[in-house]
PDB file of C-alpha atoms in Angstrom:
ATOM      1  CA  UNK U  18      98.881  95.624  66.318  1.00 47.00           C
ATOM      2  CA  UNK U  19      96.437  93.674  63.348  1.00 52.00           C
ATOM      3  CA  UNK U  20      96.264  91.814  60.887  1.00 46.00           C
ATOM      4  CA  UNK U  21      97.513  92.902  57.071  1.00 46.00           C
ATOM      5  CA  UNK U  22      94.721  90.707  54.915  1.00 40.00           C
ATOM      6  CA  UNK U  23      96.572  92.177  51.733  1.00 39.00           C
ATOM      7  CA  UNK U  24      99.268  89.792  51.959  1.00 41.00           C
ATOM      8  CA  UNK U  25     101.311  89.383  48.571  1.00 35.00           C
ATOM      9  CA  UNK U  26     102.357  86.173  46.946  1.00 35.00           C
ATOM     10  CA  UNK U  27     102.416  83.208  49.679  1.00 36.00           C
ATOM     11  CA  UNK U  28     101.458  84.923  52.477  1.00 35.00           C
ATOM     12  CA  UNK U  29      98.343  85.252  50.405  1.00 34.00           C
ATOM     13  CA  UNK U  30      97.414  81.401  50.755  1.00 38.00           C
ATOM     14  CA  UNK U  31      95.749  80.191  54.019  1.00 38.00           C
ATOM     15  CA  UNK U  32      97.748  76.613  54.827  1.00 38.00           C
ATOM     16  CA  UNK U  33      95.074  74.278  55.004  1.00 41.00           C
ATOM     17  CA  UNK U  34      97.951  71.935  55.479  1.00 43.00           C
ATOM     18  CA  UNK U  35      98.467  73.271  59.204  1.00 44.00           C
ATOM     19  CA  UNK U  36      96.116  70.965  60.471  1.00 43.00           C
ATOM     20  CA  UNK U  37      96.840  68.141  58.467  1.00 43.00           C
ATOM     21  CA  UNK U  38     100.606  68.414  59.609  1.00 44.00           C
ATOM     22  CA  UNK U  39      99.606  69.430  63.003  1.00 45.00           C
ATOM     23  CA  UNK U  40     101.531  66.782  65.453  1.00 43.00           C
ATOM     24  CA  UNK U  41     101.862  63.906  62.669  1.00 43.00           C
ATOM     25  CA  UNK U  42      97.694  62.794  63.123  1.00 41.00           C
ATOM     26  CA  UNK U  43      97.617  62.766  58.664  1.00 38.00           C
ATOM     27  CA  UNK U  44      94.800  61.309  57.194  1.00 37.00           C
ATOM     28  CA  UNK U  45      95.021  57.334  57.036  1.00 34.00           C
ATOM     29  CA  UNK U  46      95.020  57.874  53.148  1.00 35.00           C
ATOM     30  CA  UNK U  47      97.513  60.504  52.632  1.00 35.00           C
ATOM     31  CA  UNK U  48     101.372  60.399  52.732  1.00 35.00           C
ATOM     32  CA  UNK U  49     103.125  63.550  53.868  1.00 35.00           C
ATOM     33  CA  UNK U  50     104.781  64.491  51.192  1.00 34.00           C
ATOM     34  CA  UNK U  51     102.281  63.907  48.299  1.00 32.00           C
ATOM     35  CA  UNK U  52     100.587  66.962  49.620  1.00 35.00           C
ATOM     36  CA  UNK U  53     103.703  68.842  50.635  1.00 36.00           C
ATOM     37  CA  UNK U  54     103.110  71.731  48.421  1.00 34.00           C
ATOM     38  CA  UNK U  55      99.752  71.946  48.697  1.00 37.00           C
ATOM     39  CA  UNK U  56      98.547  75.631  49.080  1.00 37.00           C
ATOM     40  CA  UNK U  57      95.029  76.009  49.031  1.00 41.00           C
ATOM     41  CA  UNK U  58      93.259  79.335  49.680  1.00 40.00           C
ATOM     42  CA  UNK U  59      90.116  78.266  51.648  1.00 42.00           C
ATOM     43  CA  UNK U  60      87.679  80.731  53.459  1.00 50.00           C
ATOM     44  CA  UNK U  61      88.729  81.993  56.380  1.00 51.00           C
ATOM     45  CA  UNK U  62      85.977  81.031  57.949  1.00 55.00           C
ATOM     46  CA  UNK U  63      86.623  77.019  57.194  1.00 62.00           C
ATOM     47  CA  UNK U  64      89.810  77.697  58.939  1.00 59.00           C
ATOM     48  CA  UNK U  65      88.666  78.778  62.144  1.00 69.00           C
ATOM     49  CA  UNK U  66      85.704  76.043  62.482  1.00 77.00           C
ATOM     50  CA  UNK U  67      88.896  73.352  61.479  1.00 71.00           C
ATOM     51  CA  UNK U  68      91.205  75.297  64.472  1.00 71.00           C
ATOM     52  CA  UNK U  69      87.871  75.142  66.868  1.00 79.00           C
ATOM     53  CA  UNK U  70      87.147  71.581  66.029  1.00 80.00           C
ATOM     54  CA  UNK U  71      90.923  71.062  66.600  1.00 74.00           C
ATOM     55  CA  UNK U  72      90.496  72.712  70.265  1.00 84.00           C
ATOM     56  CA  UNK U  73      86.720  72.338  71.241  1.00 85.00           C
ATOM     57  CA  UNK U  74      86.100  70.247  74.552  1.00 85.00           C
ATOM     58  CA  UNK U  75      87.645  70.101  78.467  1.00 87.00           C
ATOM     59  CA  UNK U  76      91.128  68.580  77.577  1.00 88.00           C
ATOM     60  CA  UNK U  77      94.097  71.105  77.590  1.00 91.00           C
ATOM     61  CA  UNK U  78      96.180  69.064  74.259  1.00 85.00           C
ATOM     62  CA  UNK U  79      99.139  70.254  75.358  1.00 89.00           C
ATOM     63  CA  UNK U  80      98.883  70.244  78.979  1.00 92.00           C
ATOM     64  CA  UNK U  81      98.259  72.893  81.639  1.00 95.00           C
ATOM     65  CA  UNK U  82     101.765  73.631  82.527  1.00 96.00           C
ATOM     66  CA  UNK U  83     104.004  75.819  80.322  1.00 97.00           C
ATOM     67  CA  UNK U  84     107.046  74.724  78.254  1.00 97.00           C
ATOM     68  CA  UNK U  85     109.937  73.780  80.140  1.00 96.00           C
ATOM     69  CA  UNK U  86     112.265  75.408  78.163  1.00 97.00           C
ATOM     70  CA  UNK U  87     110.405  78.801  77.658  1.00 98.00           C
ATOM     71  CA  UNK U  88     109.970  78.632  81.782  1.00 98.00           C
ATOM     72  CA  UNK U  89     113.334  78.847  82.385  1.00 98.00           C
ATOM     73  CA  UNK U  90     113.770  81.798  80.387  1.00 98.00           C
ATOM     74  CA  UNK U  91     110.702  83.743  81.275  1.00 98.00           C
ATOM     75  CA  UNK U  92     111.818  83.298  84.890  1.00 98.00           C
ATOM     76  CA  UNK U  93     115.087  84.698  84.224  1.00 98.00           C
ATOM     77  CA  UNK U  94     114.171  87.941  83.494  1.00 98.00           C
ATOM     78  CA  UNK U  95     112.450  90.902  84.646  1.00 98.00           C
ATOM     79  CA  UNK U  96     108.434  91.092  84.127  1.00 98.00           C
ATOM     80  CA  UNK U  97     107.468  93.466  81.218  1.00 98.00           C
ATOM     81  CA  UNK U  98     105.360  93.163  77.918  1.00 98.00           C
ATOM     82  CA  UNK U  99     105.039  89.388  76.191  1.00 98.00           C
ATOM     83  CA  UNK U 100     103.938  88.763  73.047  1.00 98.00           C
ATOM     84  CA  UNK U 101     102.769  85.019  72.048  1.00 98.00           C
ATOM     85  CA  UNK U 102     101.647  83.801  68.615  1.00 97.00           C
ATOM     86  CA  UNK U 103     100.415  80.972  67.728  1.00 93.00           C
ATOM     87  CA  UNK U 104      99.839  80.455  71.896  1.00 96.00           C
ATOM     88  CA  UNK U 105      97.128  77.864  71.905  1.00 92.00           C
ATOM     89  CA  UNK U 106      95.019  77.015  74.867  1.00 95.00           C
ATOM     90  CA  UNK U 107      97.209  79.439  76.901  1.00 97.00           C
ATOM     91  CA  UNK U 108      99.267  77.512  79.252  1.00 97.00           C
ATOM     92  CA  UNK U 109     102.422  79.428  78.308  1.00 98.00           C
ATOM     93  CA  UNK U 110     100.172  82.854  78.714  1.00 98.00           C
ATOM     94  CA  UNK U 111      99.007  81.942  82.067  1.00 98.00           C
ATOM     95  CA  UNK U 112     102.160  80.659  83.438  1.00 98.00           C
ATOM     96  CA  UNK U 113     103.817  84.328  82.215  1.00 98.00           C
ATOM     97  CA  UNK U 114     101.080  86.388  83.187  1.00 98.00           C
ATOM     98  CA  UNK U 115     101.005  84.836  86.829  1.00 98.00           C
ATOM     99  CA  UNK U 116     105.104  86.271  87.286  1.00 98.00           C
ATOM    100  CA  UNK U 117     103.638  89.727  86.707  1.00 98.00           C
ATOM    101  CA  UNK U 118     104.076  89.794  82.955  1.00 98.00           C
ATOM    102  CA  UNK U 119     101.504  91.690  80.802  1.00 98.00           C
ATOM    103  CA  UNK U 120     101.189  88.904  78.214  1.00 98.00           C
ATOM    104  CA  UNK U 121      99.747  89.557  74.361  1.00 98.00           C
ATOM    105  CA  UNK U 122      98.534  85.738  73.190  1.00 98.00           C
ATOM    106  CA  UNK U 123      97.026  85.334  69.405  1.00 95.00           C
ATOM    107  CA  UNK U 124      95.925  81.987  67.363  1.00 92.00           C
ATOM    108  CA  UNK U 125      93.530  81.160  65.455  1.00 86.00           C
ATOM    109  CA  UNK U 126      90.669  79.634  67.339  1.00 88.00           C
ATOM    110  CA  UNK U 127      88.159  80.985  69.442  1.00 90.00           C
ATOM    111  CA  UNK U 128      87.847  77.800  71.378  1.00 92.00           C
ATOM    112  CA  UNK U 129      91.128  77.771  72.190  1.00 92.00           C
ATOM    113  CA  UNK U 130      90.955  81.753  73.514  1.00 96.00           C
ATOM    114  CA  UNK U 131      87.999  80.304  75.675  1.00 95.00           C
ATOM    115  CA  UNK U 132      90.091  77.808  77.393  1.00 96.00           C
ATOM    116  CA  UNK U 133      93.221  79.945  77.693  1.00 97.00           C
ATOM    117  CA  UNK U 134      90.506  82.353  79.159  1.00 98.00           C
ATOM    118  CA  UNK U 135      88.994  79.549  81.312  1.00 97.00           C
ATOM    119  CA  UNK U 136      92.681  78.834  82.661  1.00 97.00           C
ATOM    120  CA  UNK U 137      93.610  82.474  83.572  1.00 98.00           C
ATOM    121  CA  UNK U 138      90.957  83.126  85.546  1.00 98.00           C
ATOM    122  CA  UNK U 139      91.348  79.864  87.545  1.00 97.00           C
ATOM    123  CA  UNK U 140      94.612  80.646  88.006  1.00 97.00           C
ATOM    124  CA  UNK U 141      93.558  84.004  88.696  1.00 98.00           C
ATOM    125  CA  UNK U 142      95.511  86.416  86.151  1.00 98.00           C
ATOM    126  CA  UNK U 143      94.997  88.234  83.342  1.00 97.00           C
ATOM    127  CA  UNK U 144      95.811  88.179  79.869  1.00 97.00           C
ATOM    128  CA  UNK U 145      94.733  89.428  76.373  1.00 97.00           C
ATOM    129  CA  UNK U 146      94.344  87.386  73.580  1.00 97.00           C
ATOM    130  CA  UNK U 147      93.838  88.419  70.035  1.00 95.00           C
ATOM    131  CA  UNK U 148      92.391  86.081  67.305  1.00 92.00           C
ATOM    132  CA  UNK U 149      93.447  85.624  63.928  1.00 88.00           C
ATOM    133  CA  UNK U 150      96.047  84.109  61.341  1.00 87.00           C
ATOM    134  CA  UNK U 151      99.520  84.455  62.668  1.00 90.00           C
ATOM    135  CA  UNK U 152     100.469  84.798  58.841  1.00 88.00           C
ATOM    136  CA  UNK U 153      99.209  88.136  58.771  1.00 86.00           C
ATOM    137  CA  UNK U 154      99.965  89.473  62.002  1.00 90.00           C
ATOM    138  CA  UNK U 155     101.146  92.499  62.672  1.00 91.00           C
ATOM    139  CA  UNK U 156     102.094  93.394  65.933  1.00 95.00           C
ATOM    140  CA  UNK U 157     102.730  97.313  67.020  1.00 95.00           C
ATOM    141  CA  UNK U 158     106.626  98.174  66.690  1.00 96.00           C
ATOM    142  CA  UNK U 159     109.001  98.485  69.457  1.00 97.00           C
ATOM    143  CA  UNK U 160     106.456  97.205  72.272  1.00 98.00           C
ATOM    144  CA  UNK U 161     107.593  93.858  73.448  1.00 98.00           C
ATOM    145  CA  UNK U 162     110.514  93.026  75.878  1.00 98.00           C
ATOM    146  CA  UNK U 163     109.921  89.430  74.742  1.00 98.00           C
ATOM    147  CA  UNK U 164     108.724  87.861  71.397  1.00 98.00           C
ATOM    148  CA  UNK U 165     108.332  83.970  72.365  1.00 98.00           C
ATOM    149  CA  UNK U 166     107.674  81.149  69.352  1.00 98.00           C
ATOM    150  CA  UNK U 167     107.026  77.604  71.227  1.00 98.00           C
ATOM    151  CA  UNK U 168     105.672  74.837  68.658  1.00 96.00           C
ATOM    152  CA  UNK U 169     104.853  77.515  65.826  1.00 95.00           C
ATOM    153  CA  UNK U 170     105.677  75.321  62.734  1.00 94.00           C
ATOM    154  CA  UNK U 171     105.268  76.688  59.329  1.00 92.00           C
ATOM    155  CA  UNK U 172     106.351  76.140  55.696  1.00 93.00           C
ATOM    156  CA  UNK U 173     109.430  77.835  55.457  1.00 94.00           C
ATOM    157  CA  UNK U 174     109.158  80.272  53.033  1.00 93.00           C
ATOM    158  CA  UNK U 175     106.108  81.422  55.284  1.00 93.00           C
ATOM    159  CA  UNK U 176     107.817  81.395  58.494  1.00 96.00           C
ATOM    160  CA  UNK U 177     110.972  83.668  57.278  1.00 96.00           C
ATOM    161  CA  UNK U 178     108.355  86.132  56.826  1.00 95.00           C
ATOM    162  CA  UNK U 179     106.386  85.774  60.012  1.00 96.00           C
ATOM    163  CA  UNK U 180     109.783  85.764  61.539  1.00 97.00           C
ATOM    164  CA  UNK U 181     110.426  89.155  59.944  1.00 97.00           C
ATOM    165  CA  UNK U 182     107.232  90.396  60.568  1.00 96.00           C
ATOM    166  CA  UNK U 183     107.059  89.654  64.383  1.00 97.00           C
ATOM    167  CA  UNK U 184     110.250  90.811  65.402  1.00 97.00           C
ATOM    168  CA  UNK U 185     109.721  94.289  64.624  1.00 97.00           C
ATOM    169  CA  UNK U 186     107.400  94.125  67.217  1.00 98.00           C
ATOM    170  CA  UNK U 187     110.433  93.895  70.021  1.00 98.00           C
ATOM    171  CA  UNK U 188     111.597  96.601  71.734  1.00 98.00           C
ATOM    172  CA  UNK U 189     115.374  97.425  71.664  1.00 98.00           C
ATOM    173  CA  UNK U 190     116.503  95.020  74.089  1.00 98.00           C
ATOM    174  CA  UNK U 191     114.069  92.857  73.382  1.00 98.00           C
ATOM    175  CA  UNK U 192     114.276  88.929  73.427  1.00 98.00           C
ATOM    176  CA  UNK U 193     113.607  86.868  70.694  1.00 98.00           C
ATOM    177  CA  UNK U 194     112.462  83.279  71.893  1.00 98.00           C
ATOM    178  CA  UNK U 195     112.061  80.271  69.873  1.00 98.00           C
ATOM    179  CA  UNK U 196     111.360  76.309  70.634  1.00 98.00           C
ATOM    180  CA  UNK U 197     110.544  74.173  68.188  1.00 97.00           C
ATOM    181  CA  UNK U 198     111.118  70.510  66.530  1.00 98.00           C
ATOM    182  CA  UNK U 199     114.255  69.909  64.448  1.00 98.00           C
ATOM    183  CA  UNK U 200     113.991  67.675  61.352  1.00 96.00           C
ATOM    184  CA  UNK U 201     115.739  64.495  63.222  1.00 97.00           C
ATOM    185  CA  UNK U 202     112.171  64.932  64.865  1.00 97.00           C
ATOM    186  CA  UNK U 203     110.775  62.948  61.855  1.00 96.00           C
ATOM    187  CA  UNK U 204     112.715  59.968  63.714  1.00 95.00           C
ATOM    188  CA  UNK U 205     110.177  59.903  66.575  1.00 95.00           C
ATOM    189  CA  UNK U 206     106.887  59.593  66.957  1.00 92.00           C
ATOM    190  CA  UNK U 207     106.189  62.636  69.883  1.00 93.00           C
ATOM    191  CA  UNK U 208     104.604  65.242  68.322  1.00 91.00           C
ATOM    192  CA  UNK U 209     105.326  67.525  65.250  1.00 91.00           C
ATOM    193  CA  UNK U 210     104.785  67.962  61.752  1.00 90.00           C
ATOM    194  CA  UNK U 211     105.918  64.814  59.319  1.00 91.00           C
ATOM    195  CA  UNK U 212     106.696  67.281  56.791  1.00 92.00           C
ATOM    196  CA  UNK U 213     110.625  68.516  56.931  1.00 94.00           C
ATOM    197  CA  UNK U 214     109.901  71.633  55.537  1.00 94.00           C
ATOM    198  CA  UNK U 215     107.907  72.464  58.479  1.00 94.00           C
ATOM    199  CA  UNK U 216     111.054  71.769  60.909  1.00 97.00           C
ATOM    200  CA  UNK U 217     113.389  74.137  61.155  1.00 97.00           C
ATOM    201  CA  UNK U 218     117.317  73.554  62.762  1.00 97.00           C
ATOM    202  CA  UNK U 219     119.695  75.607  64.306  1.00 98.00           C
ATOM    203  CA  UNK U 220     121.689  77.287  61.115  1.00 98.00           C
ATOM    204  CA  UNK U 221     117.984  77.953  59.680  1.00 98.00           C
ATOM    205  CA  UNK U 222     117.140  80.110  62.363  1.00 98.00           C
ATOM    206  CA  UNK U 223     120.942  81.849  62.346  1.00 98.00           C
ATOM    207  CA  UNK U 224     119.663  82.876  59.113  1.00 97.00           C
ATOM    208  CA  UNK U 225     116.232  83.767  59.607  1.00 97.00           C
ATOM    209  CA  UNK U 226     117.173  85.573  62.727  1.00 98.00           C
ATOM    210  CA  UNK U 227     119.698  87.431  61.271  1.00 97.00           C
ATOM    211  CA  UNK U 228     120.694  90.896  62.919  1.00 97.00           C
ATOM    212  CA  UNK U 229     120.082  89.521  66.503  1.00 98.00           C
ATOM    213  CA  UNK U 230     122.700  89.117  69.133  1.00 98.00           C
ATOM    214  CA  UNK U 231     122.500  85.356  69.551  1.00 98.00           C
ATOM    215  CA  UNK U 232     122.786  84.532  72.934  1.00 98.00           C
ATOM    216  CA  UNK U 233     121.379  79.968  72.843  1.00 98.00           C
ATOM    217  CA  UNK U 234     120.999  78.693  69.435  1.00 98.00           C
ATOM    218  CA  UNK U 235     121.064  74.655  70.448  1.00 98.00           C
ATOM    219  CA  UNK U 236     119.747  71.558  69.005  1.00 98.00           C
ATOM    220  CA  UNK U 237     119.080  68.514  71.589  1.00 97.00           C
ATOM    221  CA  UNK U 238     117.189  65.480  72.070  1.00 97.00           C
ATOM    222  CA  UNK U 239     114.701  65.876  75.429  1.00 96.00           C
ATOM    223  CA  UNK U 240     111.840  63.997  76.702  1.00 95.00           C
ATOM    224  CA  UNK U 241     108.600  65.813  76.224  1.00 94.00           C
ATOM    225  CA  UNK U 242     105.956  65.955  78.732  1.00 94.00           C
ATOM    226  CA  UNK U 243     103.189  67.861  77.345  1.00 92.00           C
ATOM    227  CA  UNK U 244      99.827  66.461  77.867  1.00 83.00           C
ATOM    228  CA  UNK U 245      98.821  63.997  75.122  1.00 84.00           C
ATOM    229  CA  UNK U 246     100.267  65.704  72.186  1.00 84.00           C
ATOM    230  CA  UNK U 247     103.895  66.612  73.176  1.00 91.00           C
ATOM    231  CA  UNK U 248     105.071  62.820  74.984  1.00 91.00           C
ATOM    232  CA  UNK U 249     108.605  61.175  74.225  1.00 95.00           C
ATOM    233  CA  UNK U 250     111.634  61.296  73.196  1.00 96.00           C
ATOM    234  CA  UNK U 251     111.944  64.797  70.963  1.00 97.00           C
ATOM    235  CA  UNK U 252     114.318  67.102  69.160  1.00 97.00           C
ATOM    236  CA  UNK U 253     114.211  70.193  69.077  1.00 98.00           C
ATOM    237  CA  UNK U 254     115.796  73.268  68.589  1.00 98.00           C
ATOM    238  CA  UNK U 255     116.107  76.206  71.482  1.00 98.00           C
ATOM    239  CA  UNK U 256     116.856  79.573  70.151  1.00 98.00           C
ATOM    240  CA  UNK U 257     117.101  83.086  72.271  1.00 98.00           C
ATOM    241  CA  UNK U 258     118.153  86.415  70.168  1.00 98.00           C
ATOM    242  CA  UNK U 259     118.193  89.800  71.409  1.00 98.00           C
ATOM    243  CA  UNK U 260     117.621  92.719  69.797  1.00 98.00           C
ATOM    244  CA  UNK U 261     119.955  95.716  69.850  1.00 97.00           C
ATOM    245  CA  UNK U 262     120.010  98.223  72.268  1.00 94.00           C
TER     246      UNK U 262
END
């Protein structure tokens, strides 16, 4: 697995809009969409201290426990290799690695590898996290049994590609897992990006997911309770693909 820094066209642009967008806190002075096709290639380097300033300090932003809806799933299946990008502080990570699975997390910050560090070994399991720009990753072919996406908004044009790149990462078999906010989610005021490009819906990810046995591919309205960030009423999208055998 890596990271391909020779990304063509978009995929060549780091989003400095990811934090702007990230859970609706914009700038007093700046309306979502005058700055919704903003691409800005910035240093790499700016990007991490942003993600690290994002994720520095004691509080867990989303929460120590994992996603209710990812939960369920993990727990329905039988413990093998889990892949995570875009995982954050790690409470999804920990929560999977502490049912016996051998869990892969990635993101961007260091701080936020720290904590998800900090929580495994309180909760006494083990994990590996990689760091770097989920844009560019490029996880080893058929080694996952489970690719999960939870709260990993992107512009579209760059998701269908992160989409494509990630998935050849699953084994055959393999689960494809994603949870995410829908566009209605601009109606409410509990987390997400207020950009509807960054949303995604149900017939979006029919499309992007093409080629996958779709087994849940649901929009629904749910009350989030995920620490500070993630409160209130929601929607969101839950989608669960398999790959062929």
């Amino acid at each position: 697995m890596g990271f391909n820094s020779n990304r063509t066209g978009i995929n060549q642009c780091i989003i400095w809009m990811k934090l702007i967008f990230l859970e609706g806190k914009l700038p007093v002075n700046i309306h979502p969409h005058s700055v919704s096709l903003v691409v800005a290639p910035i240093p790499l380097g700016t990007m991490k201290d942003m993600w690290n300033q994002r994720f520095q300090g004691d509080t867990y932003y989303y929460g120590l426990q994992p996603n209710a809806h990812f939960k369920a799933f993990i727990e329905s299946l039988k413990p093998g290799c889990l892949l995570l990008p875009g995982e954050g502080e790690g409470r999804n990570a920990v929560y999977a690695a502490s049912l016996g699975w051998q869990v892969t997390a990635m993101d961007y910050s260091d701080e936020a590898q720290k904590k998800a560090f900090a929580l495994a070994e309180k909760q006494g399991v083990t994990l590996n996290y990689d760091l770097g720009a989920v844009e560019g990753y490029q996880p080893k072919a058929n080694t996952y049994d489970v690719i999960a996406c939870i709260f990993l908004h992107l512009p579209a044009e760059v998701r269908h590609q992160v989409y494509q790149n990630l998935r050849k990462g699953l084994k055959p078999g393999g689960y494809f897992f994603v949870t995410g906010f829908t566009k209605q989610q601009l109606q409410y005021d509990s987390g997400g990006p207020k950009n509807e490009d960054w949303l995604f819906s149900a017939d979006e990810l029919e499309k992007e997911l093409a080629g996958l046995t779709i087994l849940r591919n649901q929009e629904q309205l749910i009350t989030l309770d995920e620490g500070d960030i993630h409160a209130g009423e929601a929607a969101i999208v839950e989608f669960i693909g398999r790959k062929a055998e």
